[in-house]
mmCIF file of C-alpha atoms in Angstrom:
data_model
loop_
_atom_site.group_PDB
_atom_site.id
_atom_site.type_symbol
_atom_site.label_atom_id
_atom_site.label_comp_id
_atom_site.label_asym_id
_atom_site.label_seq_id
_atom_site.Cartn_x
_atom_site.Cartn_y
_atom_site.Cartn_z
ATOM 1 C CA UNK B 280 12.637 29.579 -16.985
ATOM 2 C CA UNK B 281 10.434 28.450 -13.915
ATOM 3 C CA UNK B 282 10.018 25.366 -11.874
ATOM 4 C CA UNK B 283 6.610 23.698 -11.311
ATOM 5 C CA UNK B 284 4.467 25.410 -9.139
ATOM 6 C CA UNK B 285 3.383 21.316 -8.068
ATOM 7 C CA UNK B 286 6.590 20.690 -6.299
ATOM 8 C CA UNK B 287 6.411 20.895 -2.609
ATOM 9 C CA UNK B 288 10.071 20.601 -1.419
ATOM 10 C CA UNK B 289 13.175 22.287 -3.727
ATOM 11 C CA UNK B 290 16.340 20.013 -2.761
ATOM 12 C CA UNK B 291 18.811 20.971 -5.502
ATOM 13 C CA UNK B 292 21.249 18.139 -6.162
ATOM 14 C CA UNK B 293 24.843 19.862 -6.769
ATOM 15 C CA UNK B 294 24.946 16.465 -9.828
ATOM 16 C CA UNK B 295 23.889 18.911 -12.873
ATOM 17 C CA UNK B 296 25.613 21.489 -15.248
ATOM 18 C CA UNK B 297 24.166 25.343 -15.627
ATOM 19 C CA UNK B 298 22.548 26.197 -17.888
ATOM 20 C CA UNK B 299 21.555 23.295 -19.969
ATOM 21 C CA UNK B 300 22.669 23.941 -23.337
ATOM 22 C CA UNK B 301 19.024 23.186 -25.674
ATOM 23 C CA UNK B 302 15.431 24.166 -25.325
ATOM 24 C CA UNK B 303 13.192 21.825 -23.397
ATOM 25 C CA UNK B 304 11.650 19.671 -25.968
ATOM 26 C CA UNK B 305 11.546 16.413 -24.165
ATOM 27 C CA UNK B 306 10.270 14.602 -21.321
ATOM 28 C CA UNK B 307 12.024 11.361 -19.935
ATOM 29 C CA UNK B 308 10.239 9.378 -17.067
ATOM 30 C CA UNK B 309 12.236 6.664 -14.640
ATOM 31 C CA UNK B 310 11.880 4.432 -12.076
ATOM 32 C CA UNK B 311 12.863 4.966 -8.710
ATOM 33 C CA UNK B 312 13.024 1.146 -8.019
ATOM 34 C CA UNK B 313 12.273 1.743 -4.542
ATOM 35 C CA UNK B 314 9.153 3.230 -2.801
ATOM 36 C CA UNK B 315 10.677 7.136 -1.607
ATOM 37 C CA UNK B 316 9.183 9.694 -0.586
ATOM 38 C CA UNK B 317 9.955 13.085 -1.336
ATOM 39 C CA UNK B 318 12.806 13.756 1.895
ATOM 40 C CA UNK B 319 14.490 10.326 0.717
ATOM 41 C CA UNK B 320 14.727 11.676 -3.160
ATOM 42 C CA UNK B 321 16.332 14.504 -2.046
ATOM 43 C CA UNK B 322 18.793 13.175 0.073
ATOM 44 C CA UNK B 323 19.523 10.638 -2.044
ATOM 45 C CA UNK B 324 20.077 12.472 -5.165
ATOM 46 C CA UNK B 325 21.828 16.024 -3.348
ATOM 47 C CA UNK B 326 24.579 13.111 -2.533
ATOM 48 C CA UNK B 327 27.697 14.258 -4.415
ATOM 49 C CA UNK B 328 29.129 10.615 -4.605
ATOM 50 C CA UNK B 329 25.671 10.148 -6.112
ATOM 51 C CA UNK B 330 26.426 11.172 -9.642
ATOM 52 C CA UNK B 331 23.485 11.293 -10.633
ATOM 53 C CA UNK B 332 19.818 13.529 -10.464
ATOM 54 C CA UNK B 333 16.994 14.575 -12.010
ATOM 55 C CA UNK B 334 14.679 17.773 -12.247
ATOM 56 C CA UNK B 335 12.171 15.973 -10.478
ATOM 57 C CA UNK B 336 11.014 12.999 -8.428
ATOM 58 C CA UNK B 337 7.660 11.973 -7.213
ATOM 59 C CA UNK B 338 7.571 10.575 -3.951
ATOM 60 C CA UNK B 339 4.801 7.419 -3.537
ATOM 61 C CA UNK B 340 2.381 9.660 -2.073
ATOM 62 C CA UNK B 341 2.224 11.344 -4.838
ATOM 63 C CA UNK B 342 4.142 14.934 -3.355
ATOM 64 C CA UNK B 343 6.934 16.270 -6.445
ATOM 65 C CA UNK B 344 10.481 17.569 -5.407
ATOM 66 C CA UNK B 345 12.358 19.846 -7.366
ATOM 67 C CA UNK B 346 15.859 18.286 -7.323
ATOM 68 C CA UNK B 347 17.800 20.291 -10.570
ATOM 69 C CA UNK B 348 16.548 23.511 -11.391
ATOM 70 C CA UNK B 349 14.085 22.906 -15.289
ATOM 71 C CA UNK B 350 16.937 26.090 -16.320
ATOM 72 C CA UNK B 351 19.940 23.163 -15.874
ATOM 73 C CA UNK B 352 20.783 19.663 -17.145
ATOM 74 C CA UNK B 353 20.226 16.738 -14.219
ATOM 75 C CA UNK B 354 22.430 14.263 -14.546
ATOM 76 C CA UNK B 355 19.912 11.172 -15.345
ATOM 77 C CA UNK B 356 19.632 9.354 -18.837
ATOM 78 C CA UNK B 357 23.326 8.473 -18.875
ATOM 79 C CA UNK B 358 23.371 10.955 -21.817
ATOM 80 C CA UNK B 359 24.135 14.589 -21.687
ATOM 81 C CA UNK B 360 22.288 15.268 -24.830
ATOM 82 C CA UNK B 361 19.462 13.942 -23.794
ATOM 83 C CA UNK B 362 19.429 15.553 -20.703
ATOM 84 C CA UNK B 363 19.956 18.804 -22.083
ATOM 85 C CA UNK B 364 16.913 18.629 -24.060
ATOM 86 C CA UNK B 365 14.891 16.741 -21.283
ATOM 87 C CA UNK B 366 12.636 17.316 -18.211
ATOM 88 C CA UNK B 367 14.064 14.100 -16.026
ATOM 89 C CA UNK B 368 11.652 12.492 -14.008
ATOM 90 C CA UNK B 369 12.544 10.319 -11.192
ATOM 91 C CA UNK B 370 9.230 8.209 -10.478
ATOM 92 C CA UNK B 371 8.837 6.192 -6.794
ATOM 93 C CA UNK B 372 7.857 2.842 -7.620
ATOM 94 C CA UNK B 373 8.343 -1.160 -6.694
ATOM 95 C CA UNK B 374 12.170 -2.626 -6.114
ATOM 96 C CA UNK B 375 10.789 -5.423 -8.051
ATOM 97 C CA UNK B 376 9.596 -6.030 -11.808
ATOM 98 C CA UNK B 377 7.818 -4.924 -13.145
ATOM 99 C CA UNK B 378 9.182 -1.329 -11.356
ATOM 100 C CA UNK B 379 5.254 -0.649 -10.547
ATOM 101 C CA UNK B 380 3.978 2.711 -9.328
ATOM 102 C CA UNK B 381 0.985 3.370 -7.592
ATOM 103 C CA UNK B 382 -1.884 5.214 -8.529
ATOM 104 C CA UNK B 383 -0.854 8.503 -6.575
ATOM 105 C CA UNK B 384 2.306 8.453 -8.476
ATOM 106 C CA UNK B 385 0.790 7.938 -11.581
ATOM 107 C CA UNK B 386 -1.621 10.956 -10.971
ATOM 108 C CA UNK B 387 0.988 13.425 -9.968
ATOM 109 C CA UNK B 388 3.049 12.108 -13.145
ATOM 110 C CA UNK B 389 0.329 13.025 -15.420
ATOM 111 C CA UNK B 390 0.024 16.355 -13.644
ATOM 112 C CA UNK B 391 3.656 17.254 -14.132
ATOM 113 C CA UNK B 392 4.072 16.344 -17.377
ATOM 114 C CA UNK B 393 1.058 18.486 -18.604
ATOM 115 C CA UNK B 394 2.422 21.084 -16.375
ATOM 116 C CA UNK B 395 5.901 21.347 -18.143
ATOM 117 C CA UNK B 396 4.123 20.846 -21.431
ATOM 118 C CA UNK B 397 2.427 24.222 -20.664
ATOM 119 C CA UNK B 398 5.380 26.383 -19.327
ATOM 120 C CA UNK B 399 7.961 24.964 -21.991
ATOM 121 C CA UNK B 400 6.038 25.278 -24.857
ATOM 122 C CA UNK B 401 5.490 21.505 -26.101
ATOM 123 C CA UNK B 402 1.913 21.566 -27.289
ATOM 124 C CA UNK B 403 1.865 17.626 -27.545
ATOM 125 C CA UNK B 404 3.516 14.201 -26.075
ATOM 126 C CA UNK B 405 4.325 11.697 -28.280
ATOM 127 C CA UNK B 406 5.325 7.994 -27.487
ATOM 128 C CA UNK B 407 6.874 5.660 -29.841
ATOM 129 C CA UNK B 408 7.585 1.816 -29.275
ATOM 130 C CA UNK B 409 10.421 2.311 -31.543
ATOM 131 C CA UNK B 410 13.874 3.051 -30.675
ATOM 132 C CA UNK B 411 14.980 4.849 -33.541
ATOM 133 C CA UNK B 412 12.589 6.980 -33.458
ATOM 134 C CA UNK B 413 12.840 8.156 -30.071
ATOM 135 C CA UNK B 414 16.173 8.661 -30.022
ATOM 136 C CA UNK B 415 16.261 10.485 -33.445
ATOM 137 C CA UNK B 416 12.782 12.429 -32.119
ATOM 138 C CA UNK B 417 10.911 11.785 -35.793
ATOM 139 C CA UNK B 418 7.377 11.837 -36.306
ATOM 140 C CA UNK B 419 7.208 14.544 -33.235
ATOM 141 C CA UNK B 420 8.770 11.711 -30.566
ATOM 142 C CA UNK B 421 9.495 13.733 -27.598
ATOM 143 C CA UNK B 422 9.513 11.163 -24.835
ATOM 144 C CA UNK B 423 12.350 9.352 -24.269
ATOM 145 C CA UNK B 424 13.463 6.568 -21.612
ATOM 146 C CA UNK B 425 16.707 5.231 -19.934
ATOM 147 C CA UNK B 426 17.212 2.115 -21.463
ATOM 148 C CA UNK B 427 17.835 3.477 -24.890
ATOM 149 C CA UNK B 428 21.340 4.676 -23.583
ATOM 150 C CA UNK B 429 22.430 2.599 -21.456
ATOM 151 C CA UNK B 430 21.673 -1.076 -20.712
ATOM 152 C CA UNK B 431 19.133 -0.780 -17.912
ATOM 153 C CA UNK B 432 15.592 -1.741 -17.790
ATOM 154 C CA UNK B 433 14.680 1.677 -16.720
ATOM 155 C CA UNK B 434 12.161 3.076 -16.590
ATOM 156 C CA UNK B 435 10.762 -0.899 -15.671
ATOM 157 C CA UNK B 436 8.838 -2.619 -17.927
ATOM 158 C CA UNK B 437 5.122 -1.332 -16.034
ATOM 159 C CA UNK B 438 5.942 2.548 -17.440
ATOM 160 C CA UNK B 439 7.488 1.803 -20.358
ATOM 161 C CA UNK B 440 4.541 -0.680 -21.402
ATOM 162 C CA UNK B 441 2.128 2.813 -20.277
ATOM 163 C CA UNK B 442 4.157 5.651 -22.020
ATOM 164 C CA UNK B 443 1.123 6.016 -24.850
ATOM 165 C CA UNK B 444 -1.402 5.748 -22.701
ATOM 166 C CA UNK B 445 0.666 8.586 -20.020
ATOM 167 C CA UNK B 446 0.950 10.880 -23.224
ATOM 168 C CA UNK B 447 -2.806 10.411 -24.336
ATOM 169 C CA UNK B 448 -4.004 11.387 -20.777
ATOM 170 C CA UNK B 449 -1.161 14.303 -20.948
ATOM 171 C CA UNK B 450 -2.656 15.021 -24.045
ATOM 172 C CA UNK B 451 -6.328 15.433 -22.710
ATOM 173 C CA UNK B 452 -5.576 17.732 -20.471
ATOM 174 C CA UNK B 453 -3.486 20.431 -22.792
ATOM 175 C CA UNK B 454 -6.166 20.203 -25.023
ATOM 176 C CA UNK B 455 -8.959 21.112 -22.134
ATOM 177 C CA UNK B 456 -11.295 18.225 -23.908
ATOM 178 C CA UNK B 457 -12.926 16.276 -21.362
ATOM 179 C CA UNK B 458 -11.776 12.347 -21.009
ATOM 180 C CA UNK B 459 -15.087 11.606 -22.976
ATOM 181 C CA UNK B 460 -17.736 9.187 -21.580
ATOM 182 C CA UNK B 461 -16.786 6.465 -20.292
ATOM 183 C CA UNK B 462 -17.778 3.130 -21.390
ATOM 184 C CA UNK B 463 -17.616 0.249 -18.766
ATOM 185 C CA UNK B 464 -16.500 -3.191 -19.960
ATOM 186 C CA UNK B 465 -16.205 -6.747 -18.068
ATOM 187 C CA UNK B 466 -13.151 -7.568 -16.687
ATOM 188 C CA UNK B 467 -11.962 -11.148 -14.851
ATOM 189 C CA UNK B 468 -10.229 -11.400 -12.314
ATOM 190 C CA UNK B 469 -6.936 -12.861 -12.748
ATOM 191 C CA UNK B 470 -4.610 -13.943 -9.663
ATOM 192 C CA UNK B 471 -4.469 -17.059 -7.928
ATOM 193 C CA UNK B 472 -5.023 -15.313 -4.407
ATOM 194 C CA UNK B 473 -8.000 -13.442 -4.841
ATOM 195 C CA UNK B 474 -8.048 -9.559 -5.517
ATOM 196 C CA UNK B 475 -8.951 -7.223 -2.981
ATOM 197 C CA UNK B 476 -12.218 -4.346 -3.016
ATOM 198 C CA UNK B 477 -10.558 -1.747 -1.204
ATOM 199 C CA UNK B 478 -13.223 1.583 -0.084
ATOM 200 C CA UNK B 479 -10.383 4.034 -2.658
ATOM 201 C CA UNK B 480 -7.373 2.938 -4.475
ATOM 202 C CA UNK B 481 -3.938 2.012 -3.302
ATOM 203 C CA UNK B 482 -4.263 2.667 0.174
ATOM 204 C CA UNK B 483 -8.152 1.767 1.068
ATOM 205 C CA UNK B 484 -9.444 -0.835 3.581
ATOM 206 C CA UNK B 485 -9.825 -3.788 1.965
ATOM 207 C CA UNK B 486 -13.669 -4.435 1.671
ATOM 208 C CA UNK B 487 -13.716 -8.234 0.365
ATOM 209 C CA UNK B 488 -11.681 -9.923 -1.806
ATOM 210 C CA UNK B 489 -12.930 -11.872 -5.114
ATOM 211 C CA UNK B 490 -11.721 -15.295 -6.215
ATOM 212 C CA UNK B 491 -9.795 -15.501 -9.208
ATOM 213 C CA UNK B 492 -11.826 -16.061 -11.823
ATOM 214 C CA UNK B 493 -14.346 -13.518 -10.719
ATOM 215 C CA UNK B 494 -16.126 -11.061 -13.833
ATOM 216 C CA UNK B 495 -16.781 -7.417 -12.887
ATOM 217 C CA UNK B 496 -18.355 -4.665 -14.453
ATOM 218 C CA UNK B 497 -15.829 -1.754 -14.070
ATOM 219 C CA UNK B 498 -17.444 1.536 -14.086
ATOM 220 C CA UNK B 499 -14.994 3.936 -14.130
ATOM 221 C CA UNK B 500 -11.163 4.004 -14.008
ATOM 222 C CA UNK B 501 -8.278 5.932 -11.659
ATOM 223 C CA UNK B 502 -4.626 5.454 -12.826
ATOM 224 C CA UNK B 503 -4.608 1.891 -12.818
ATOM 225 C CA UNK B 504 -7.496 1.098 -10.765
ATOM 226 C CA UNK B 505 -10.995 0.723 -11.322
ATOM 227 C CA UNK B 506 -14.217 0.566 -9.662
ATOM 228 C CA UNK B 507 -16.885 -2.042 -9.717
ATOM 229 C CA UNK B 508 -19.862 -1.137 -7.639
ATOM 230 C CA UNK B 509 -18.362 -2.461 -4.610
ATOM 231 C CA UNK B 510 -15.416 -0.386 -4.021
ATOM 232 C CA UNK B 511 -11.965 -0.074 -5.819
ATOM 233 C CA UNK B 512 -9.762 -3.165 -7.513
ATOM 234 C CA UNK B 513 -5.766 -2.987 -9.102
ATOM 235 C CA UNK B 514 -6.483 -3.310 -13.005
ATOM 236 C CA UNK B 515 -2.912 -5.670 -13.252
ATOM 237 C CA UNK B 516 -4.882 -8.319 -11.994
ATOM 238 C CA UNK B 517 -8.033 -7.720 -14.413
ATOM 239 C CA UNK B 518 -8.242 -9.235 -17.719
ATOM 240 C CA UNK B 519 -10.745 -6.781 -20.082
ATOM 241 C CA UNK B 520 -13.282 -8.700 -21.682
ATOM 242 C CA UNK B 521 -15.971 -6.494 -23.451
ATOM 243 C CA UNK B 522 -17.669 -4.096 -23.391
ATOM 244 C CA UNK B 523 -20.762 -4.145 -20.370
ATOM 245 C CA UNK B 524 -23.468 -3.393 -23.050
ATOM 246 C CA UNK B 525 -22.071 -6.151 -25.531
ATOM 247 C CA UNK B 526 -23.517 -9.721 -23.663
ATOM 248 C CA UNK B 527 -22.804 -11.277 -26.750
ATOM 249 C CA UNK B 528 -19.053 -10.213 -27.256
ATOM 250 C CA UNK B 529 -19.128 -11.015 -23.539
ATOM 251 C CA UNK B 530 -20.455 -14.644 -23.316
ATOM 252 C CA UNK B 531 -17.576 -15.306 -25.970
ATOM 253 C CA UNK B 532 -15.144 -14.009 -24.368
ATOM 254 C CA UNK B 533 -15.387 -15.701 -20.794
ATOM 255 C CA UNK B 534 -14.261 -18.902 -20.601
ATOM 256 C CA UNK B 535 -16.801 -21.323 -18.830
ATOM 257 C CA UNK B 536 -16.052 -23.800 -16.520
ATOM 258 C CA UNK B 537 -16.162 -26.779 -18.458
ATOM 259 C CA UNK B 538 -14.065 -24.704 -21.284
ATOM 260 C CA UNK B 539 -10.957 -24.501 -18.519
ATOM 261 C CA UNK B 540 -11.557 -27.757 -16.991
ATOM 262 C CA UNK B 541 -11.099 -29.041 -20.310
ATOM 263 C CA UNK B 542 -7.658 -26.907 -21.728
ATOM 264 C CA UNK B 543 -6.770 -27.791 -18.272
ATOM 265 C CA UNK B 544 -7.308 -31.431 -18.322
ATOM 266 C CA UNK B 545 -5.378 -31.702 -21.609
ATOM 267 C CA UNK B 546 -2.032 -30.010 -20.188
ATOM 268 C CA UNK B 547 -2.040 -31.953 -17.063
ATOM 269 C CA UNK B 548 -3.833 -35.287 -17.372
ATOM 270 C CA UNK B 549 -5.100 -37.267 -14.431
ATOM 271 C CA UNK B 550 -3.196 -40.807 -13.915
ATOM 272 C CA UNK B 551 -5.110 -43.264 -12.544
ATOM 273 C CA UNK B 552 -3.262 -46.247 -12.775
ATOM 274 C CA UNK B 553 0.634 -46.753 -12.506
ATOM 275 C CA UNK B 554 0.346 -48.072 -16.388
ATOM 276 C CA UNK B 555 -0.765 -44.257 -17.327
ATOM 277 C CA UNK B 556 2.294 -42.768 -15.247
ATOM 278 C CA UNK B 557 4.806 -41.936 -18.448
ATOM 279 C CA UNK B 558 7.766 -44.092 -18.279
ATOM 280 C CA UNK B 559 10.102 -41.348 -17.123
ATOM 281 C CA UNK B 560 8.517 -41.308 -13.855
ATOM 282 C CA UNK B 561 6.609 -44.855 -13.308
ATOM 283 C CA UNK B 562 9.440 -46.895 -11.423
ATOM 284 C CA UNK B 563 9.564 -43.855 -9.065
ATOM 285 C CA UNK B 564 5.538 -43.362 -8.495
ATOM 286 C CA UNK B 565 5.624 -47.317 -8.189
ATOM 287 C CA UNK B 566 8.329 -47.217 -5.417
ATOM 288 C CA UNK B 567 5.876 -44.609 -3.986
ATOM 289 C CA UNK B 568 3.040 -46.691 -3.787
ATOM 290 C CA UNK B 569 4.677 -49.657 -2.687
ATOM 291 C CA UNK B 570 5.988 -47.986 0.207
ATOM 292 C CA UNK B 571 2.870 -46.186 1.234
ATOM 293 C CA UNK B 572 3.960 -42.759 0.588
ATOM 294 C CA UNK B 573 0.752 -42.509 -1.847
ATOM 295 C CA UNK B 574 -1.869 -44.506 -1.614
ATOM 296 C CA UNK B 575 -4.592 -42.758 -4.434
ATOM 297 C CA UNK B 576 -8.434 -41.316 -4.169
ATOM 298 C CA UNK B 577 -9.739 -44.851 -3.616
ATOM 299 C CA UNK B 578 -11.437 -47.121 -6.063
ATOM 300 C CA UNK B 579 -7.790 -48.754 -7.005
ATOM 301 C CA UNK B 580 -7.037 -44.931 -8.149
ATOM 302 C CA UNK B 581 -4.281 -43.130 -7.956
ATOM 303 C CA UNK B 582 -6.004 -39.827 -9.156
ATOM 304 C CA UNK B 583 -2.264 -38.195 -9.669
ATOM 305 C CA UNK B 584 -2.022 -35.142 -12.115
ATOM 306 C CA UNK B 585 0.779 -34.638 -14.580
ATOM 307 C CA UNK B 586 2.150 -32.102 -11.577
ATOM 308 C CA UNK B 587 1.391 -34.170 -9.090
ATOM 309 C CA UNK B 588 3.958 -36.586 -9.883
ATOM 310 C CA UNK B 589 6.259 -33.979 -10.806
ATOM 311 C CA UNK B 590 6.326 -33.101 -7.605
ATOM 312 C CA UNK B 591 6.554 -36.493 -5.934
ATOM 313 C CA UNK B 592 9.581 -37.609 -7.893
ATOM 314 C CA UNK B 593 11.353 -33.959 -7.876
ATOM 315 C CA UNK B 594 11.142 -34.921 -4.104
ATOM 316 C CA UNK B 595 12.104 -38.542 -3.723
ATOM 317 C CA UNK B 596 15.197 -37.804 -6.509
ATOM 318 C CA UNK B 597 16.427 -34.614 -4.154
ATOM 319 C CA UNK B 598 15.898 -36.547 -1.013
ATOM 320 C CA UNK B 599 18.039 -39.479 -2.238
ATOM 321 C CA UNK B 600 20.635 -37.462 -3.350
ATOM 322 C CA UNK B 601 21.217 -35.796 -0.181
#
């Protein structure tokens, strides 16, 4: 039984039992929840006190360590017959949720996978939303994931959400079939700071950045970021729309201006007198505007939002209580 020739670095953690005691059958990505390279997998996992490993981890630059031999059982799903039957993959990612991983992980994790596919004999991935069925491997289910063992969100919420889109792609290439055409679509832009053009994904220089709100045409697609004529942008912060050649599909599916200003408007209404102000809040606001502290747009009014005056009386109430 070989290791992948994709691995750069062979640390072997001493947390494993040889020979593993099934066939490789199984693949089971995780998260990382920190953003490793391949010299900090390895001398995190080869850690006795550790007590735990994996066959292989992918460093955020995308480079693959060999940390328990594919021929012996890592010590990773918090379930030995799991990890018996299962390639363990220990994926760099974000500390934070969703447990993110950039787009060089994501490409080296589509590599691998294919890669063990090949040299173990599995000539298909399949993903299933459904415990039971992963856990039983019915219907063909041979990727499984950490949280159906133990109670941890592993492997985060960004893979697990991807695991049928990861097997697809792993899918294209053990069948040799090329991705197919591919068929742009809008997308809008969807953060409240703007999202950046960068000159290549991840790591490029930031070329401009488009307010949120912004449609783009995006023209192809790398891991989870796509290109828009201009230069690279993170699809988490793109909504899909349509389809490019579809205006009509499109023009229903963006919401104007007016449309937002109005759903807007009716979830957090404009006060403009102290009369207006719901009663929970009007003796404060009043106090307010007696003293000064507001003083309105002009006209005689206030021009307060619903938040607004959430605001201003979460802040007189905290300031009097201290």
């Amino acid at each position: 039984m070989s290791n992948s020739a994709l691995s750069c670095k062979r640390v072997i953690s001493p947390n494993r039992n040889s020979p593993r005691n099934h066939k490789i059958d199984t693949i089971t990505p995780h998260c990382v929840v920190g953003q490793m390279g391949v010299d900090a997998l390895g001398s995190e996992f080869s850690r006795e006190s550790k007590g735990a490993s994996c066959n292989y981890g992918i460093g955020y630059d995308g480079h693959i360590i060999t940390v328990v031999d594919e021929e012996d059982r890592s010590w990773c799903t918090s379930s030995g017959e799991n990890d018996n039957r299962a390639i363990t993959i220990e994926c760099a990612s974000d500390a934070f949720y969703p447990y993110a991983i950039n787009a060089n992980v994501w490409k080296s994790l589509i590599k691998l996978c294919a890669d063990i596919c090949r040299r173990d004999g599995i000539k298909k991935l399949v993903w299933s939303t459904d415990k039971y069925t992963r856990m039983n491997h019915l219907n063909g289910c041979n990727i499984t994931v950490h949280r159906d063992y133990e109670n941890k969100s592993c492997p985060g919420d960004y893979i697990y959400n991807r695991l049928g889109q990861i097997a697809k792609e792993v899918n294209q290439k053990l069948s040799g079939a090329p991705a197919g055409s591919f068929k742009a679509y809008q997308g809008q832009v969807n953060t409240d700071d703007g999202l950046n053009c960068r000159t290549e994904p991840v790591s490029g220089s930031v070329l401009k950045t488009f307010p949120d709100g912004t449609v783009l045409t995006i023209t192809k697609e790398d891991g989870n970021w796509g290109y828009c004529g201009e230069g690279w942008v993170c699809l988490d912060y793109i909504n899909k729309i349509a389809s490019a050649k579809d205006p009509a599909a499109k023009e229903e599916s963006i919401m104007t201006g007016k449309e937002f200003k109005k759903m807007y408007d009716e979830i957090n209404p404009t006060y403009n007198t102290i009369d207006e102000v719901p009663s929970y809040w009007r003796d404060d606001i009043k106090e307010l505007v007696d003293k000064g502290i507001i003083s309105g747009v002009g006209g005689g009014k206030l021009g307060l939002t619903k938040s607004d005056c959430k605001a201003a009386v979460l802040a007189k109430r905290i300031k009097e209580k201290l």
